[in-house]
Amino acid sequence: MRTLFLSILACLSTFLLTAQDNYFKVSTLNLKDGSVPVFSNKKAKKVSKRINEYLQLATVGSLAEPHKDSITCAYDYVILQNNNRCLSVRCTPIDSTLPVTTKSIAFNAATGQVIGITDLFSSTGLGELKRMILRQHADAVAQYVPAESKEEVNKCLKNNLGIFTLKQGIISIQSASCFPANTPYRAVLDIPVQPVQNLLSNYGFGVFGLNPDVKMKKMVTNSLPNLYSGKIGSDAVLLQLDPVMDKTLSGVLYNVHTGKAIPVQGSFRSNHFDAEGSWGKFSVVISNGMVQGNFRPTGGRPQTVNLEK
């Protein structure tokens, strides 16, 4: 145990030595109610802009600056990591009675793209990670989950890997959404990186500073939750997407010209995302970093959707 502890400390020391802490300057933008953090770096203006846009759309449902006097924020923000490899932010509801959930978002500090759990592990490593999660929660499944629901819960534990937190040298995977409501169990798996580094991808080695030769700017994310930009018809738009949960995808569609934001939620199966509301219908295919399909506003004609990360 002592040897393992010393190994973990050595890993964390290596990480701290290879990463530039406080890489992004952090300021605060006050809103009508609440506030949001704003990240900036004079040498990474485009990256900072991308990070701020995703974070604001994900937590306040709009870009904050143009609407700061009319929108509210229901979150407190904690910066868990801020260096030239990774910016990790945890967003916690200010009031537990509000209909919002905790969000943990990790960004590639060199590109501004959201980092997904599948980016961090090799294909073999991802399979072992799923087995680790099942072993971690096996006793809780046996104790708290009815027999007829065990298979469904275990399937959820293996597939819903989108909710995780990156801290210095630790990956925390939250699986509470897989258990019945009000289950008295902390469904979190904390994984120190050092003991599982053989499971990591090259991207993972870069994020945790285990290989200083990895160029973070060249790392391409496989993560579906991200910020997409492009056009719908002739209008410039942004599309922010959250992690997929139980074959449901949600996010915000933002018209850059009008400043109008539309919350979108719908089914996601085989790369097809279909959402519908009083605003119209959004039907697209998301693949290889592209979002393509059609948007039909209520009472209007179909418009071509062409977006990319």
Tab-separated table of C-alpha atoms in Angstrom:
chain	number	residue	atom	x	y	z
A	1	MET	CA	0.000	0.000	0.000
A	2	ARG	CA	2.836	2.369	0.919
A	3	THR	CA	4.557	1.631	-2.408
A	4	LEU	CA	1.330	2.378	-4.317
A	5	PHE	CA	0.850	5.634	-2.400
A	6	LEU	CA	4.419	6.745	-3.179
A	7	SER	CA	3.922	5.840	-6.842
A	8	ILE	CA	0.783	7.981	-6.993
A	9	LEU	CA	2.629	10.884	-5.399
A	10	ALA	CA	5.412	10.506	-7.943
A	11	CYS	CA	2.864	10.586	-10.763
A	12	LEU	CA	1.221	13.718	-9.384
A	13	SER	CA	4.607	15.390	-8.937
A	14	THR	CA	5.489	14.636	-12.552
A	15	PHE	CA	2.150	16.071	-13.691
A	16	LEU	CA	2.566	19.260	-11.686
A	17	LEU	CA	6.070	19.770	-13.052
A	18	THR	CA	5.067	19.371	-16.686
A	19	ALA	CA	1.896	21.486	-16.630
A	20	GLN	CA	1.596	25.254	-16.405
A	21	ASP	CA	-0.855	26.007	-13.596
A	22	ASN	CA	-3.309	28.915	-13.950
A	23	TYR	CA	-2.894	28.774	-17.711
A	24	PHE	CA	-6.192	30.611	-18.189
A	25	LYS	CA	-6.902	33.867	-16.398
A	26	VAL	CA	-10.298	33.701	-14.694
A	27	SER	CA	-12.669	36.645	-14.328
A	28	THR	CA	-16.352	36.833	-13.400
A	29	LEU	CA	-19.296	38.029	-15.493
A	30	ASN	CA	-22.248	39.068	-13.323
A	31	LEU	CA	-25.707	38.248	-14.633
A	32	LYS	CA	-29.194	39.325	-13.601
A	33	ASP	CA	-28.955	36.601	-10.989
A	34	GLY	CA	-25.719	34.712	-10.369
A	35	SER	CA	-22.526	34.825	-12.414
A	36	VAL	CA	-20.350	32.783	-14.754
A	37	PRO	CA	-16.564	32.436	-14.965
A	38	VAL	CA	-14.864	33.809	-18.072
A	39	PHE	CA	-11.557	32.277	-19.155
A	40	SER	CA	-8.926	34.134	-21.148
A	41	ASN	CA	-5.373	33.716	-22.386
A	42	LYS	CA	-3.746	36.306	-24.646
A	43	LYS	CA	-1.974	33.542	-26.565
A	44	ALA	CA	-5.095	31.416	-26.933
A	45	LYS	CA	-7.960	33.791	-27.722
A	46	LYS	CA	-9.861	31.418	-30.048
A	47	VAL	CA	-9.523	28.552	-27.582
A	48	SER	CA	-10.734	30.739	-24.708
A	49	LYS	CA	-13.729	31.869	-26.771
A	50	ARG	CA	-14.667	28.285	-27.593
A	51	ILE	CA	-14.455	27.230	-23.944
A	52	ASN	CA	-16.549	30.176	-22.747
A	53	GLU	CA	-19.200	29.574	-25.396
A	54	TYR	CA	-19.592	25.890	-24.553
A	55	LEU	CA	-19.639	26.473	-20.795
A	56	GLN	CA	-22.190	29.287	-21.003
A	57	LEU	CA	-24.518	27.433	-23.345
A	58	ALA	CA	-24.265	24.330	-21.144
A	59	THR	CA	-25.017	26.110	-17.869
A	60	VAL	CA	-27.103	29.226	-18.605
A	61	GLY	CA	-28.590	28.156	-21.938
A	62	SER	CA	-27.303	31.156	-23.885
A	63	LEU	CA	-24.210	33.218	-24.520
A	64	ALA	CA	-23.943	35.342	-21.408
A	65	GLU	CA	-22.410	38.630	-22.563
A	66	PRO	CA	-25.194	39.750	-24.963
A	67	HIS	CA	-27.909	38.835	-22.430
A	68	LYS	CA	-26.194	39.386	-19.062
A	69	ASP	CA	-28.928	41.711	-17.786
A	70	SER	CA	-31.746	39.276	-18.500
A	71	ILE	CA	-30.465	35.755	-17.763
A	72	THR	CA	-29.767	33.881	-14.556
A	73	CYS	CA	-27.322	31.163	-13.578
A	74	ALA	CA	-28.295	28.250	-11.336
A	75	TYR	CA	-24.748	26.979	-10.816
A	76	ASP	CA	-21.706	27.462	-8.647
A	77	TYR	CA	-18.431	26.781	-10.430
A	78	VAL	CA	-15.306	25.081	-9.078
A	79	ILE	CA	-12.130	25.003	-11.160
A	80	LEU	CA	-10.471	21.646	-10.521
A	81	GLN	CA	-7.616	21.950	-12.984
A	82	ASN	CA	-6.269	24.884	-14.989
A	83	ASN	CA	-3.089	24.248	-16.929
A	84	ASN	CA	-1.822	24.141	-20.499
A	85	ARG	CA	-3.094	20.591	-20.978
A	86	CYS	CA	-6.525	20.550	-19.397
A	87	LEU	CA	-9.114	22.901	-17.945
A	88	SER	CA	-11.554	21.021	-15.702
A	89	VAL	CA	-14.652	22.710	-14.269
A	90	ARG	CA	-17.364	21.326	-11.992
A	91	CYS	CA	-20.736	23.099	-12.085
A	92	THR	CA	-22.934	22.432	-9.045
A	93	PRO	CA	-26.569	23.587	-8.654
A	94	ILE	CA	-26.865	26.505	-6.216
A	95	ASP	CA	-30.136	25.063	-4.896
A	96	SER	CA	-30.662	21.297	-4.664
A	97	THR	CA	-34.381	21.762	-5.365
A	98	LEU	CA	-33.718	23.195	-8.836
A	99	PRO	CA	-34.366	20.900	-11.834
A	100	VAL	CA	-30.713	20.904	-12.917
A	101	THR	CA	-27.892	18.431	-12.335
A	102	THR	CA	-24.199	18.741	-11.584
A	103	LYS	CA	-22.072	19.055	-14.715
A	104	SER	CA	-18.360	18.270	-14.896
A	105	ILE	CA	-16.628	19.463	-18.047
A	106	ALA	CA	-13.009	18.948	-19.095
A	107	PHE	CA	-11.525	20.940	-21.969
A	108	ASN	CA	-8.380	20.406	-24.015
A	109	ALA	CA	-6.529	23.613	-23.149
A	110	ALA	CA	-4.825	23.695	-26.554
A	111	THR	CA	-7.968	23.335	-28.708
A	112	GLY	CA	-10.945	24.216	-26.495
A	113	GLN	CA	-12.682	20.958	-27.367
A	114	VAL	CA	-14.469	18.958	-24.690
A	115	ILE	CA	-12.583	15.849	-23.576
A	116	GLY	CA	-14.610	12.634	-23.385
A	117	ILE	CA	-13.849	9.525	-21.360
A	118	THR	CA	-13.327	7.593	-24.603
A	119	ASP	CA	-10.523	10.017	-25.495
A	120	LEU	CA	-8.572	9.100	-22.363
A	121	PHE	CA	-8.515	5.300	-22.720
A	122	SER	CA	-7.411	2.883	-25.403
A	123	SER	CA	-10.065	0.515	-26.764
A	124	THR	CA	-8.705	-2.267	-24.546
A	125	GLY	CA	-8.476	0.108	-21.614
A	126	LEU	CA	-12.073	1.225	-22.075
A	127	GLY	CA	-13.244	-2.382	-21.834
A	128	GLU	CA	-11.297	-2.863	-18.606
A	129	LEU	CA	-12.678	0.420	-17.260
A	130	LYS	CA	-16.225	-0.865	-17.741
A	131	ARG	CA	-15.361	-4.046	-15.852
A	132	MET	CA	-13.859	-1.959	-13.036
A	133	ILE	CA	-17.088	0.035	-12.781
A	134	LEU	CA	-19.208	-3.124	-12.584
A	135	ARG	CA	-16.955	-4.584	-9.873
A	136	GLN	CA	-17.015	-1.312	-7.907
A	137	HIS	CA	-20.820	-1.158	-7.801
A	138	ALA	CA	-21.629	-4.894	-7.674
A	139	ASP	CA	-22.491	-4.921	-3.959
A	140	ALA	CA	-24.709	-1.850	-4.292
A	141	VAL	CA	-26.548	-3.357	-7.266
A	142	ALA	CA	-27.153	-6.510	-5.244
A	143	GLN	CA	-28.368	-4.542	-2.204
A	144	TYR	CA	-30.417	-1.724	-3.692
A	145	VAL	CA	-31.646	-2.799	-7.134
A	146	PRO	CA	-34.685	-5.078	-7.594
A	147	ALA	CA	-33.905	-8.347	-9.361
A	148	GLU	CA	-35.927	-7.407	-12.431
A	149	SER	CA	-33.895	-4.210	-12.879
A	150	LYS	CA	-30.360	-5.519	-12.301
A	151	GLU	CA	-29.621	-6.211	-15.967
A	152	GLU	CA	-30.801	-2.741	-16.978
A	153	VAL	CA	-28.725	-1.050	-14.249
A	154	ASN	CA	-25.573	-2.993	-15.164
A	155	LYS	CA	-26.056	-2.052	-18.807
A	156	CYS	CA	-26.382	1.585	-17.764
A	157	LEU	CA	-23.188	1.371	-15.675
A	158	LYS	CA	-21.238	0.082	-18.676
A	159	ASN	CA	-22.618	2.497	-21.233
A	160	ASN	CA	-23.212	5.816	-19.430
A	161	LEU	CA	-19.608	6.961	-19.024
A	162	GLY	CA	-20.218	10.582	-19.945
A	163	ILE	CA	-20.458	11.924	-16.389
A	164	PHE	CA	-16.929	12.127	-15.023
A	165	THR	CA	-14.573	14.590	-13.366
A	166	LEU	CA	-10.872	15.183	-13.982
A	167	LYS	CA	-8.802	16.343	-11.038
A	168	GLN	CA	-5.044	16.356	-10.593
A	169	GLY	CA	-4.111	12.766	-11.395
A	170	ILE	CA	-7.568	11.308	-10.639
A	171	ILE	CA	-10.551	10.337	-12.799
A	172	SER	CA	-13.881	10.241	-10.928
A	173	ILE	CA	-16.748	8.528	-12.733
A	174	GLN	CA	-20.251	9.321	-11.456
A	175	SER	CA	-22.900	6.643	-11.990
A	176	ALA	CA	-25.692	7.780	-9.649
A	177	SER	CA	-28.120	8.229	-12.553
A	178	CYS	CA	-28.046	4.463	-13.142
A	179	PHE	CA	-29.490	3.675	-9.705
A	180	PRO	CA	-33.097	4.155	-8.542
A	181	ALA	CA	-33.872	7.628	-7.224
A	182	ASN	CA	-32.926	8.265	-3.578
A	183	THR	CA	-30.623	5.248	-3.388
A	184	PRO	CA	-28.462	5.777	-0.251
A	185	TYR	CA	-25.227	5.039	-2.066
A	186	ARG	CA	-22.380	7.199	-3.391
A	187	ALA	CA	-22.097	5.790	-6.903
A	188	VAL	CA	-18.659	7.210	-7.674
A	189	LEU	CA	-15.478	5.430	-8.765
A	190	ASP	CA	-12.273	7.384	-8.075
A	191	ILE	CA	-9.378	6.114	-10.189
A	192	PRO	CA	-5.811	7.325	-9.526
A	193	VAL	CA	-4.108	7.483	-12.920
A	194	GLN	CA	-0.781	5.893	-11.984
A	195	PRO	CA	-2.072	2.317	-11.367
A	196	VAL	CA	-4.077	2.301	-14.630
A	197	GLN	CA	-1.750	4.207	-16.941
A	198	ASN	CA	-1.324	1.079	-19.089
A	199	LEU	CA	-5.011	1.482	-19.996
A	200	LEU	CA	-4.666	5.069	-21.208
A	201	SER	CA	-4.567	6.296	-24.794
A	202	ASN	CA	-1.936	8.679	-26.123
A	203	TYR	CA	-4.463	11.467	-25.510
A	204	GLY	CA	-4.789	10.327	-21.894
A	205	PHE	CA	-1.020	10.388	-21.439
A	206	GLY	CA	-1.036	13.968	-22.700
A	207	VAL	CA	-3.896	15.135	-20.476
A	208	PHE	CA	-2.211	13.804	-17.331
A	209	GLY	CA	1.283	14.924	-18.277
A	210	LEU	CA	2.662	11.381	-18.330
A	211	ASN	CA	4.263	11.959	-21.723
A	212	PRO	CA	5.510	15.548	-22.241
A	213	ASP	CA	6.065	14.793	-25.935
A	214	VAL	CA	2.329	14.562	-26.627
A	215	LYS	CA	1.205	17.701	-28.465
A	216	MET	CA	-2.225	18.535	-27.083
A	217	LYS	CA	-2.999	20.750	-30.068
A	218	LYS	CA	-2.794	17.689	-32.320
A	219	MET	CA	-5.101	15.541	-30.185
A	220	VAL	CA	-8.456	14.966	-31.896
A	221	THR	CA	-11.439	14.222	-29.671
A	222	ASN	CA	-13.919	11.408	-30.233
A	223	SER	CA	-16.284	13.024	-27.743
A	224	LEU	CA	-19.781	13.721	-29.049
A	225	PRO	CA	-20.527	16.332	-26.333
A	226	ASN	CA	-18.863	19.402	-27.778
A	227	LEU	CA	-19.411	22.757	-29.436
A	228	TYR	CA	-20.314	22.661	-33.139
A	229	SER	CA	-20.416	25.718	-35.372
A	230	GLY	CA	-21.555	26.398	-38.913
A	231	LYS	CA	-24.806	27.292	-40.623
A	232	ILE	CA	-28.448	26.390	-40.719
A	233	GLY	CA	-29.635	27.742	-44.033
A	234	SER	CA	-27.830	31.092	-44.217
A	235	ASP	CA	-27.716	31.721	-40.456
A	236	ALA	CA	-24.551	31.248	-38.397
A	237	VAL	CA	-25.293	28.997	-35.416
A	238	LEU	CA	-23.671	27.206	-32.502
A	239	LEU	CA	-24.777	23.810	-31.211
A	240	GLN	CA	-23.749	22.746	-27.701
A	241	LEU	CA	-24.307	19.082	-26.818
A	242	ASP	CA	-24.280	17.335	-23.429
A	243	PRO	CA	-23.267	13.681	-22.868
A	244	VAL	CA	-25.722	11.056	-24.122
A	245	MET	CA	-27.806	9.550	-21.309
A	246	ASP	CA	-30.025	6.523	-21.902
A	247	LYS	CA	-30.112	7.143	-25.670
A	248	THR	CA	-31.243	10.734	-25.068
A	249	LEU	CA	-29.234	13.718	-26.262
A	250	SER	CA	-29.754	17.317	-25.182
A	251	GLY	CA	-28.136	20.682	-25.693
A	252	VAL	CA	-28.666	24.231	-26.918
A	253	LEU	CA	-29.004	25.581	-30.453
A	254	TYR	CA	-27.924	29.238	-30.592
A	255	ASN	CA	-28.448	31.647	-33.487
A	256	VAL	CA	-25.396	33.930	-33.516
A	257	HIS	CA	-27.154	36.700	-35.478
A	258	THR	CA	-30.445	36.912	-33.566
A	259	GLY	CA	-29.120	35.794	-30.171
A	260	LYS	CA	-31.998	33.340	-29.866
A	261	ALA	CA	-31.305	30.121	-27.969
A	262	ILE	CA	-33.368	26.932	-28.313
A	263	PRO	CA	-33.012	24.031	-25.849
A	264	VAL	CA	-33.082	20.790	-27.844
A	265	GLN	CA	-33.626	17.265	-26.525
A	266	GLY	CA	-34.464	14.055	-28.284
A	267	SER	CA	-33.528	10.496	-29.113
A	268	PHE	CA	-30.036	9.551	-30.224
A	269	ARG	CA	-29.676	6.208	-31.957
A	270	SER	CA	-27.091	5.016	-34.479
A	271	ASN	CA	-25.699	8.573	-34.836
A	272	HIS	CA	-29.175	9.969	-35.599
A	273	PHE	CA	-30.378	12.831	-33.397
A	274	ASP	CA	-34.048	13.758	-33.633
A	275	ALA	CA	-35.527	16.553	-31.506
A	276	GLU	CA	-38.890	18.260	-31.746
A	277	GLY	CA	-40.640	21.092	-29.901
A	278	SER	CA	-42.882	24.111	-30.296
A	279	TRP	CA	-39.978	25.711	-32.194
A	280	GLY	CA	-39.963	23.028	-34.903
A	281	LYS	CA	-38.061	19.841	-35.740
A	282	PHE	CA	-34.322	19.148	-35.753
A	283	SER	CA	-33.183	15.946	-37.494
A	284	VAL	CA	-29.464	15.332	-38.057
A	285	VAL	CA	-26.716	12.736	-38.289
A	286	ILE	CA	-23.668	13.291	-36.055
A	287	SER	CA	-20.540	11.555	-37.305
A	288	ASN	CA	-16.813	12.241	-37.687
A	289	GLY	CA	-17.113	15.629	-36.023
A	290	MET	CA	-19.882	16.770	-38.382
A	291	VAL	CA	-23.566	17.530	-37.808
A	292	GLN	CA	-25.607	17.325	-41.004
A	293	GLY	CA	-29.320	17.149	-41.727
A	294	ASN	CA	-32.357	19.395	-41.622
A	295	PHE	CA	-34.026	21.928	-39.371
A	296	ARG	CA	-37.693	22.753	-39.988
A	297	PRO	CA	-38.888	25.771	-37.968
A	298	THR	CA	-42.568	25.770	-37.052
A	299	GLY	CA	-44.538	27.031	-40.035
A	300	GLY	CA	-41.404	27.278	-42.180
A	301	ARG	CA	-39.493	25.357	-44.800
A	302	PRO	CA	-36.731	22.813	-44.105
A	303	GLN	CA	-33.257	24.327	-43.846
A	304	THR	CA	-29.969	22.515	-44.376
A	305	VAL	CA	-27.844	21.934	-41.270
A	306	ASN	CA	-24.090	21.868	-41.789
A	307	LEU	CA	-21.990	22.133	-38.602
A	308	GLU	CA	-18.596	20.890	-37.398
A	309	LYS	CA	-16.425	20.858	-34.270
